[in-house]
XYZ file of C-alpha atoms in Angstrom:
554
model
C 4.085 -0.141 3.264
C 1.511 -2.711 4.311
C 0.170 -1.647 1.415
C -0.569 0.582 -3.463
C 7.121 1.281 -9.834
C 9.648 3.223 -11.462
C 11.984 0.781 -13.121
C 15.612 1.712 -12.342
C 17.288 -1.219 -14.027
C 16.276 -4.344 -15.821
C 14.356 -7.018 -13.969
C 17.506 -9.048 -13.493
C 19.450 -6.268 -11.802
C 17.088 -5.142 -9.073
C 15.419 -6.649 -6.055
C 12.081 -5.110 -6.885
C 9.923 -6.034 -9.801
C 9.761 -3.729 -12.795
C 6.111 -3.141 -13.295
C 4.573 -4.421 -16.475
C 2.653 -1.288 -17.374
C 5.128 1.513 -17.918
C 2.318 4.028 -17.791
C 1.873 3.307 -14.092
C 5.453 2.536 -13.111
C 6.037 5.634 -11.039
C 4.031 4.798 -7.945
C 3.632 1.131 -7.162
C 5.279 -0.704 -4.323
C 8.224 -2.900 -5.269
C 7.719 -6.595 -5.750
C 10.283 -9.302 -5.971
C 9.061 -11.957 -8.419
C 8.877 -15.287 -6.611
C 11.152 -18.054 -7.907
C 9.512 -21.078 -9.512
C 8.459 -23.439 -6.754
C 5.836 -25.867 -5.618
C 3.126 -24.460 -3.397
C 1.956 -26.863 -0.709
C -1.474 -25.963 0.535
C -2.270 -24.767 4.039
C -2.305 -27.514 6.629
C -6.118 -27.725 6.623
C -6.396 -27.675 2.858
C -5.948 -31.080 1.188
C -3.173 -31.036 -1.355
C -3.734 -32.185 -4.902
C -1.596 -35.304 -5.320
C 1.098 -35.194 -7.933
C 0.307 -37.023 -11.151
C 1.859 -40.512 -11.293
C 4.896 -40.907 -13.468
C 3.015 -43.162 -15.895
C 0.008 -40.867 -16.146
C 0.465 -40.580 -19.899
C 0.110 -44.343 -20.399
C -3.221 -46.003 -21.316
C -5.265 -47.093 -18.297
C -5.658 -50.887 -18.430
C -8.549 -50.707 -15.984
C -12.130 -49.650 -16.395
C -11.353 -45.986 -17.146
C -14.269 -45.609 -19.526
C -16.670 -46.618 -16.801
C -15.074 -44.105 -14.436
C -15.362 -41.351 -17.016
C -19.001 -42.226 -17.609
C -19.636 -42.059 -13.887
C -18.026 -38.630 -13.687
C -20.213 -37.440 -16.558
C -23.293 -38.360 -14.560
C -22.158 -36.548 -11.436
C -24.926 -34.533 -9.827
C -24.299 -30.793 -10.497
C -25.414 -30.120 -6.921
C -22.243 -31.853 -5.744
C -20.152 -29.003 -7.164
C -22.057 -26.485 -5.085
C -21.664 -28.650 -2.002
C -17.925 -28.833 -2.586
C -17.698 -25.091 -3.102
C -19.565 -24.407 0.128
C -17.128 -26.651 1.966
C -14.076 -24.818 0.661
C -14.104 -22.208 3.402
C -14.391 -24.943 6.085
C -11.066 -26.445 5.042
C -9.213 -23.512 6.561
C -10.350 -23.365 10.138
C -9.150 -20.099 11.708
C -6.462 -20.220 14.374
C -7.341 -18.273 17.521
C -4.922 -17.047 20.181
C -5.210 -14.648 23.131
C -2.767 -11.937 24.203
C -2.443 -8.685 26.117
C -0.590 -5.385 25.735
C -0.210 -2.105 27.596
C -1.270 0.979 25.601
C -1.575 4.409 27.229
C -0.895 2.803 30.617
C -3.887 0.484 30.233
C -3.798 -3.278 29.838
C -5.740 -4.466 26.803
C -6.654 -8.133 26.516
C -7.303 -9.147 22.946
C -7.966 -12.113 20.695
C -6.243 -12.736 17.380
C -7.939 -14.747 14.629
C -5.846 -15.788 11.643
C -7.692 -17.521 8.849
C -9.320 -17.448 5.437
C -12.552 -16.077 4.065
C -13.801 -17.352 0.705
C -14.383 -15.345 -2.430
C -17.668 -16.460 -3.988
C -19.160 -15.552 -7.324
C -22.877 -14.788 -7.708
C -23.675 -18.521 -7.794
C -21.729 -19.187 -4.569
C -18.961 -20.915 -6.463
C -15.627 -20.522 -4.698
C -13.186 -18.393 -6.682
C -10.476 -17.940 -4.081
C -9.595 -17.396 -0.435
C -8.403 -14.246 1.304
C -6.134 -14.566 4.319
C -6.715 -12.167 7.169
C -5.517 -11.479 10.697
C -8.096 -9.899 12.998
C -7.450 -8.332 16.405
C -10.494 -7.886 18.636
C -10.536 -6.408 22.108
C -11.945 -8.803 24.675
C -15.134 -7.983 26.571
C -16.051 -5.057 24.303
C -19.576 -4.810 22.837
C -19.184 -5.366 19.108
C -21.785 -2.814 18.032
C -20.004 -0.032 19.945
C -16.488 -1.037 19.023
C -15.027 0.572 15.850
C -13.535 -1.783 13.288
C -10.656 -0.822 10.982
C -9.929 -2.769 7.783
C -6.313 -2.370 6.726
C -4.295 -3.181 3.609
C -1.174 -2.080 1.801
C -0.760 -1.612 -1.914
C 1.639 -2.668 -4.633
C -0.431 -3.837 -6.277
C 0.890 -7.176 -5.107
C 1.677 -6.259 -1.505
C 0.492 -8.014 1.604
C -0.709 -6.057 4.629
C 2.513 -6.642 6.580
C 3.806 -3.051 6.464
C 0.920 -1.325 8.216
C 0.354 -4.433 10.321
C 3.824 -4.713 11.830
C 4.946 -1.135 11.283
C 2.199 1.078 12.676
C -1.154 -0.444 13.628
C -0.723 -3.858 15.206
C 0.178 -4.625 18.825
C 3.498 -6.138 17.751
C 5.918 -4.364 15.442
C 9.333 -4.736 13.876
C 12.002 -3.068 16.000
C 13.628 -0.182 14.119
C 16.013 2.604 15.074
C 14.653 5.985 16.221
C 14.939 7.466 12.712
C 13.724 4.301 10.993
C 17.149 2.790 10.469
C 17.540 -0.995 10.487
C 19.076 -2.212 13.746
C 21.718 -4.972 13.753
C 20.538 -8.497 13.016
C 18.802 -10.629 14.120
C 15.421 -8.976 13.623
C 13.441 -8.356 16.786
C 9.685 -8.076 17.327
C 8.580 -5.791 20.157
C 5.360 -4.582 21.714
C 3.923 -1.590 19.897
C 2.801 0.847 22.560
C 1.557 3.093 19.709
C -0.786 0.413 18.372
C -4.245 1.533 17.294
C -5.870 -1.458 19.004
C -7.149 0.776 21.797
C -9.021 2.785 19.156
C -10.553 -0.012 17.082
C -10.537 -3.699 16.305
C -8.091 -4.307 13.469
C -8.540 -6.558 10.434
C -5.555 -6.937 8.105
C -6.439 -8.079 4.601
C -4.135 -9.769 2.100
C -5.689 -9.511 -1.383
C -5.597 -12.604 -3.586
C -2.029 -13.569 -4.594
C -0.511 -11.835 -1.536
C 0.175 -13.252 1.915
C -1.413 -16.714 2.026
C -4.345 -15.634 -0.189
C -4.753 -17.704 -3.331
C -7.293 -18.374 -6.079
C -9.362 -21.526 -5.689
C -8.124 -24.682 -7.360
C -8.570 -24.377 -11.103
C -9.194 -20.628 -10.945
C -7.006 -18.019 -12.635
C -5.539 -15.432 -10.261
C -5.679 -12.862 -13.028
C -9.414 -12.463 -12.482
C -8.470 -10.523 -9.324
C -5.665 -8.489 -10.876
C -7.167 -5.203 -11.959
C -8.287 -1.855 -10.586
C -12.018 -2.600 -10.462
C -11.603 -6.357 -9.869
C -9.428 -5.751 -6.832
C -11.815 -3.230 -5.307
C -14.745 -5.601 -5.805
C -12.832 -8.505 -4.257
C -11.831 -6.618 -1.114
C -15.350 -5.181 -0.795
C -16.770 -8.714 -0.839
C -14.346 -9.687 1.898
C -15.416 -6.753 4.067
C -19.103 -7.522 3.598
C -18.637 -11.204 4.443
C -16.517 -10.393 7.478
C -19.155 -7.995 8.783
C -21.812 -10.665 8.294
C -19.997 -13.616 9.825
C -18.779 -11.620 12.815
C -21.959 -9.621 13.476
C -20.235 -6.264 12.954
C -22.801 -4.483 10.797
C -23.587 -1.947 13.530
C -19.955 -1.195 14.381
C -18.412 2.135 13.303
C -16.457 1.204 10.162
C -13.118 2.487 8.890
C -10.641 1.546 6.180
C -6.963 2.428 5.923
C -4.764 1.867 2.881
C -1.164 2.712 2.060
C 0.330 3.569 -1.354
C -1.722 1.646 -3.954
C -3.827 0.809 -0.922
C -4.855 4.461 -1.170
C -6.117 3.748 -4.673
C -8.047 0.808 -3.292
C -9.237 2.651 -0.171
C -10.665 5.616 -2.062
C -12.308 3.280 -4.553
C -13.695 1.083 -1.786
C -15.368 4.033 -0.106
C -17.435 4.605 -3.220
C -17.985 0.929 -4.043
C -19.121 -0.018 -0.534
C -21.474 2.965 -0.409
C -23.085 2.657 -3.835
C -22.915 -1.114 -4.499
C -23.357 -2.611 -1.046
C -24.988 0.073 1.074
C -22.078 0.012 3.523
C -21.443 3.511 4.852
C -18.052 4.186 6.375
C -17.265 6.471 9.272
C -13.758 7.170 8.080
C -11.143 6.561 5.377
C -7.426 6.950 6.094
C -5.123 7.190 3.084
C -1.439 6.713 3.888
C 1.053 7.935 1.256
C -1.775 7.344 -1.197
C -1.639 6.936 -4.961
C -5.161 8.175 -5.631
C -4.728 10.000 -8.931
C -1.998 8.700 -11.208
C -1.907 11.866 -13.260
C 0.070 13.351 -10.363
C 2.613 10.508 -10.356
C 3.156 9.188 -13.855
C 6.075 10.800 -15.698
C 4.424 10.158 -19.007
C 5.319 12.186 -22.080
C 3.254 15.356 -22.303
C 2.185 15.105 -18.670
C 3.938 17.896 -16.781
C 1.961 17.608 -13.547
C 4.285 15.082 -11.806
C 7.284 17.365 -12.310
C 5.501 20.016 -10.251
C 4.357 17.486 -7.638
C 7.836 16.032 -7.043
C 9.800 19.289 -6.881
C 9.075 20.103 -3.196
C 10.186 16.575 -2.233
C 13.398 17.112 -4.198
C 13.917 20.292 -2.159
C 13.310 18.443 1.120
C 15.769 15.752 0.074
C 18.459 18.256 -0.899
C 17.937 20.039 2.419
C 18.292 16.781 4.353
C 21.530 15.860 2.565
C 22.878 19.433 2.876
C 23.038 20.135 -0.845
C 21.328 23.528 -0.859
C 22.981 26.959 -1.011
C 24.081 28.193 2.413
C 21.271 30.718 2.893
C 18.589 28.178 2.011
C 20.262 25.366 3.912
C 20.165 27.445 7.080
C 16.383 27.698 6.981
C 14.007 25.258 8.714
C 12.576 22.540 6.463
C 9.127 24.119 6.632
C 10.445 27.356 5.128
C 12.276 25.496 2.360
C 9.122 23.574 1.501
C 7.047 26.743 1.425
C 9.432 28.316 -1.071
C 9.572 25.165 -3.196
C 5.794 24.777 -3.274
C 5.340 28.393 -4.282
C 7.745 27.980 -7.186
C 6.309 24.603 -8.237
C 2.741 25.900 -8.449
C 3.702 29.322 -9.727
C 6.459 30.296 -12.127
C 7.627 26.734 -12.743
C 4.101 25.551 -13.637
C 3.658 28.491 -15.981
C 6.926 27.850 -17.819
C 6.055 24.177 -18.244
C 2.633 25.131 -19.544
C 4.156 27.484 -22.094
C 6.351 24.721 -23.438
C 8.145 25.803 -26.591
C 6.454 29.196 -26.329
C 8.521 30.181 -23.279
C 11.315 32.591 -24.143
C 14.943 31.696 -23.436
C 15.430 34.171 -20.600
C 12.410 32.862 -18.701
C 13.538 29.257 -19.149
C 17.011 30.174 -17.932
C 15.628 31.903 -14.852
C 13.388 28.937 -14.068
C 16.348 26.567 -14.407
C 18.381 28.677 -11.993
C 15.599 28.671 -9.374
C 15.023 24.951 -9.863
C 18.725 24.273 -9.312
C 18.813 26.453 -6.202
C 15.871 24.580 -4.650
C 16.931 21.040 -5.535
C 20.706 20.929 -5.194
C 21.157 19.986 -8.847
C 23.322 21.960 -11.225
C 21.703 24.493 -13.498
C 23.330 22.782 -16.467
C 21.767 19.443 -15.516
C 18.336 21.040 -15.164
C 18.673 22.712 -18.567
C 19.744 19.456 -20.206
C 16.687 17.794 -18.658
C 14.514 20.473 -20.270
C 13.400 21.523 -16.764
C 11.891 18.053 -16.276
C 13.828 15.816 -13.884
C 12.283 12.439 -13.236
C 12.403 10.891 -9.798
C 14.866 8.147 -10.702
C 17.156 10.676 -12.388
C 17.121 12.891 -9.307
C 17.850 9.912 -7.040
C 20.952 9.118 -9.097
C 22.184 12.682 -9.633
C 21.873 14.459 -6.277
C 24.756 12.653 -4.535
C 26.616 11.479 -7.625
C 29.755 13.346 -6.572
C 29.746 11.341 -3.327
C 29.238 8.025 -5.091
C 25.828 7.628 -3.490
C 22.155 7.544 -4.476
C 19.045 8.388 -2.448
C 16.068 6.178 -1.676
C 12.711 6.198 -3.393
C 10.443 5.226 -0.520
C 12.469 7.369 1.818
C 14.957 9.820 0.327
C 16.875 10.064 3.609
C 18.454 6.685 2.890
C 21.643 6.419 0.852
C 22.535 3.664 -1.615
C 25.772 2.544 -3.243
C 25.668 1.713 -6.946
C 28.091 -0.385 -8.912
C 29.320 2.740 -10.692
C 28.693 6.459 -10.831
C 27.477 6.683 -14.400
C 24.021 6.060 -15.787
C 20.699 7.737 -15.165
C 19.012 5.497 -12.582
C 19.994 3.897 -9.254
C 20.688 0.176 -9.118
C 18.242 -0.344 -6.234
C 16.187 1.438 -3.613
C 18.144 1.522 -0.335
C 15.035 2.498 1.613
C 13.314 -0.716 0.526
C 16.376 -2.853 1.180
C 16.451 -1.434 4.717
C 13.076 -2.990 5.574
C 12.680 -5.986 3.262
C 14.699 -8.503 5.255
C 13.481 -7.344 8.661
C 9.803 -7.504 7.763
C 10.176 -10.823 5.949
C 11.734 -12.415 9.013
C 9.310 -10.778 11.410
C 6.028 -11.786 9.774
C 7.129 -15.369 9.200
C 8.272 -15.757 12.803
C 5.238 -13.959 14.206
C 2.705 -16.060 12.294
C 4.151 -19.341 13.493
C 5.575 -18.563 16.920
C 2.973 -16.217 18.362
C -0.173 -16.665 16.282
C 0.365 -20.439 15.869
C -0.617 -20.287 12.217
C 1.445 -22.924 10.463
C 1.663 -23.330 6.711
C 4.215 -24.713 4.287
C 3.039 -22.185 1.741
C 5.029 -19.013 1.249
C 3.719 -15.835 2.819
C 4.055 -13.434 -0.099
C 5.034 -10.010 1.212
C 5.362 -8.618 -2.305
C 4.650 -10.585 -5.429
C 4.189 -10.120 -9.146
C 0.592 -9.513 -10.212
C 1.266 -8.045 -13.616
C -0.231 -7.238 -16.005
C -2.619 -5.312 -13.783
C -5.705 -4.060 -15.583
C -6.088 -0.291 -15.659
C -8.269 1.948 -17.803
C -6.896 1.814 -21.331
C -7.147 5.556 -21.877
C -6.129 8.277 -19.500
C -4.826 7.959 -15.946
C -6.196 5.657 -13.294
C -7.901 7.526 -10.477
C -10.301 6.701 -7.670
C -10.697 10.298 -6.534
C -14.208 10.538 -7.933
C -15.304 7.372 -6.103
C -14.128 9.029 -2.901
C -16.030 12.202 -3.751
C -19.151 10.132 -4.444
C -18.900 8.406 -1.078
C -18.425 11.712 0.744
C -21.345 13.285 -1.089
C -23.765 10.418 -0.488
C -22.575 9.967 3.093
C -21.970 13.486 4.468
C -20.760 12.041 7.778
C -17.761 10.352 6.141
C -14.424 11.758 7.322
C -11.198 11.387 5.323
C -7.609 11.747 6.479
C -4.681 11.970 4.063
C -1.224 11.256 5.480
C 2.065 11.887 3.677
C 5.813 12.029 4.301
C 8.031 14.892 3.214
C 10.793 12.525 2.057
C 8.567 10.157 0.093
C 9.738 10.018 -3.536
C 7.235 7.324 -4.511
C 4.092 9.324 -3.716
C 5.168 12.899 -2.912
C 3.293 14.867 -0.280
C 2.561 17.708 -2.702
C 0.670 15.246 -4.918
C -1.399 14.229 -1.900
C -2.190 17.879 -1.204
C -3.149 18.321 -4.859
C -5.547 15.361 -4.819
C -7.199 16.513 -1.599
C -7.692 19.983 -3.077
C -9.218 18.660 -6.299
C -11.977 16.373 -5.015
C -14.583 18.876 -6.208
C -16.409 18.681 -2.896
C -19.317 20.879 -1.958
C -18.135 23.618 0.429
C -20.176 22.040 3.229
C -18.110 18.855 2.976
C -14.599 20.259 2.722
C -14.243 20.339 6.487
C -14.476 16.522 6.473
C -11.001 16.280 4.941
C -7.785 16.649 6.883
C -4.133 16.299 5.822
C -1.333 15.215 8.153
C 2.327 15.346 7.140
C 5.463 13.800 8.606
C 9.224 14.325 8.387
C 9.968 10.885 6.987
C 9.208 8.856 3.870
C 6.551 6.558 2.419
C 6.525 4.455 5.591
C 6.803 7.515 7.807
C 5.817 5.417 10.821
C 9.263 3.805 10.835
C 10.529 6.987 12.485
C 9.653 6.826 16.172
C 8.612 10.469 16.432
C 6.258 10.099 13.476
C 4.887 6.799 14.788
C 3.818 8.709 17.888
C 2.444 11.614 15.863
C 0.468 9.199 13.662
C -1.155 7.694 16.753
C -2.104 11.110 18.107
C -3.519 12.095 14.709
C -5.517 8.847 14.627
C -6.989 9.480 18.074
C -8.267 12.879 16.984
C -9.567 11.493 13.705
C -11.495 8.599 15.281
C -13.043 10.930 17.824
C -14.180 13.273 15.074
C -15.485 10.465 12.853
C -17.485 8.735 15.580
C -18.777 11.595 17.715
C -22.209 12.645 16.413
C -22.408 16.158 15.045
C -24.104 18.639 17.367
């Protein structure tokens, strides 16, 4: 939801972290900052003993001799220690089976760590992963799919236990949270019949941590993160003899940022050509998402999602409300890319009558009052819309999924107190992954599995908007066989579907390559796979995509 934040209140008043860079606050997955605590190491990783209480007192023993001995330590010992780091975390292996498409699939799960080395093979950190491999399947013929969520600061749990893995969190048919306690069920829509699955938790998420004495911030940045995950993929391919396997990556939200960037980085820096890239609710180009002053593009991108949300909550005029959602979206998209875009472009040059007409159409399509739209200068931010649409009912709408309703402390103010669509999944997925790791995968650790954690400040380009669209274009140009699938939900107010369409249409691809891109859309939110009907549709879309990406061209 694994899987890549618009601050609605102060840090103290919300469950999700307010992102440190306001320029990129509109898209990132929420993160709850972890409370101060000790972090015991994994069971196979020796803990550093606490300093004795009298550590600040002079050592009456032969400390000088000890120090002198340390000074003469052979430098080769450091390298030996570094090379042993990855042996401290022996992977845990279990075997299971599941029925998918009426066929029994026997599979092996490996949960463990892979090291992050620098160019001198010095250990810089460890990345936790969970790999699912089908038994008795030739590795070179078996596709492999590397999966991650976004944040930044998110573990891979959302895609893992929501859509792809053989076990998932039980949700209601429309994605609603069922009564407690949380249940884990077989996922008969798992993609394990299509490919082996490797779920990656970037450093600082899940159980992944920097090496002792290393600063986690060296991994916290756009380019640093892409490089780190690329190194993991290369090492995994090497250690598991998967270089000849068809290779895919899938990323959600900021994971779309990472996934698009990885496609280019793997191709140009490591010579690793991918068969396919799947971008789920992807934040690829932040110019489409960041409500920054003097950037009018997001207002156009979000408007069709506002229309979908108003339609869902029955806030549209009667004639429009009676239409199917597809017709409403068509009208909203036409306005957003047509007259509305032109009025925004004119700015202060637009005459009063044209502004008034645009405000009236905007209000009709979004369920807001014309007066509110005028007072917003035709520019309604996502958080403002979430607070305003159902204000008369004393409710707000969700950010990750605008179908959800929230209840604020009061009905005044400009922004919701919290995101009800995140609250609906946070507890269930937290309980599920912690139980699943220990009970079924037998991976025991006293450390905290960080579903979402603070990784800010996150390094972005200092000027302009972050984007990995060009890296994706580079990969597709240098590897003409690469197929790309964008997937988006109509009720996603974190990364709106119209922004995804915009990015796909502006890759500047050669006409011969445009057929390698497909877009799939769903009638749910950011985690559209929570809705049973869309979970099934996503699997069918994946089957067609894998077939297209693997079958040689005639």
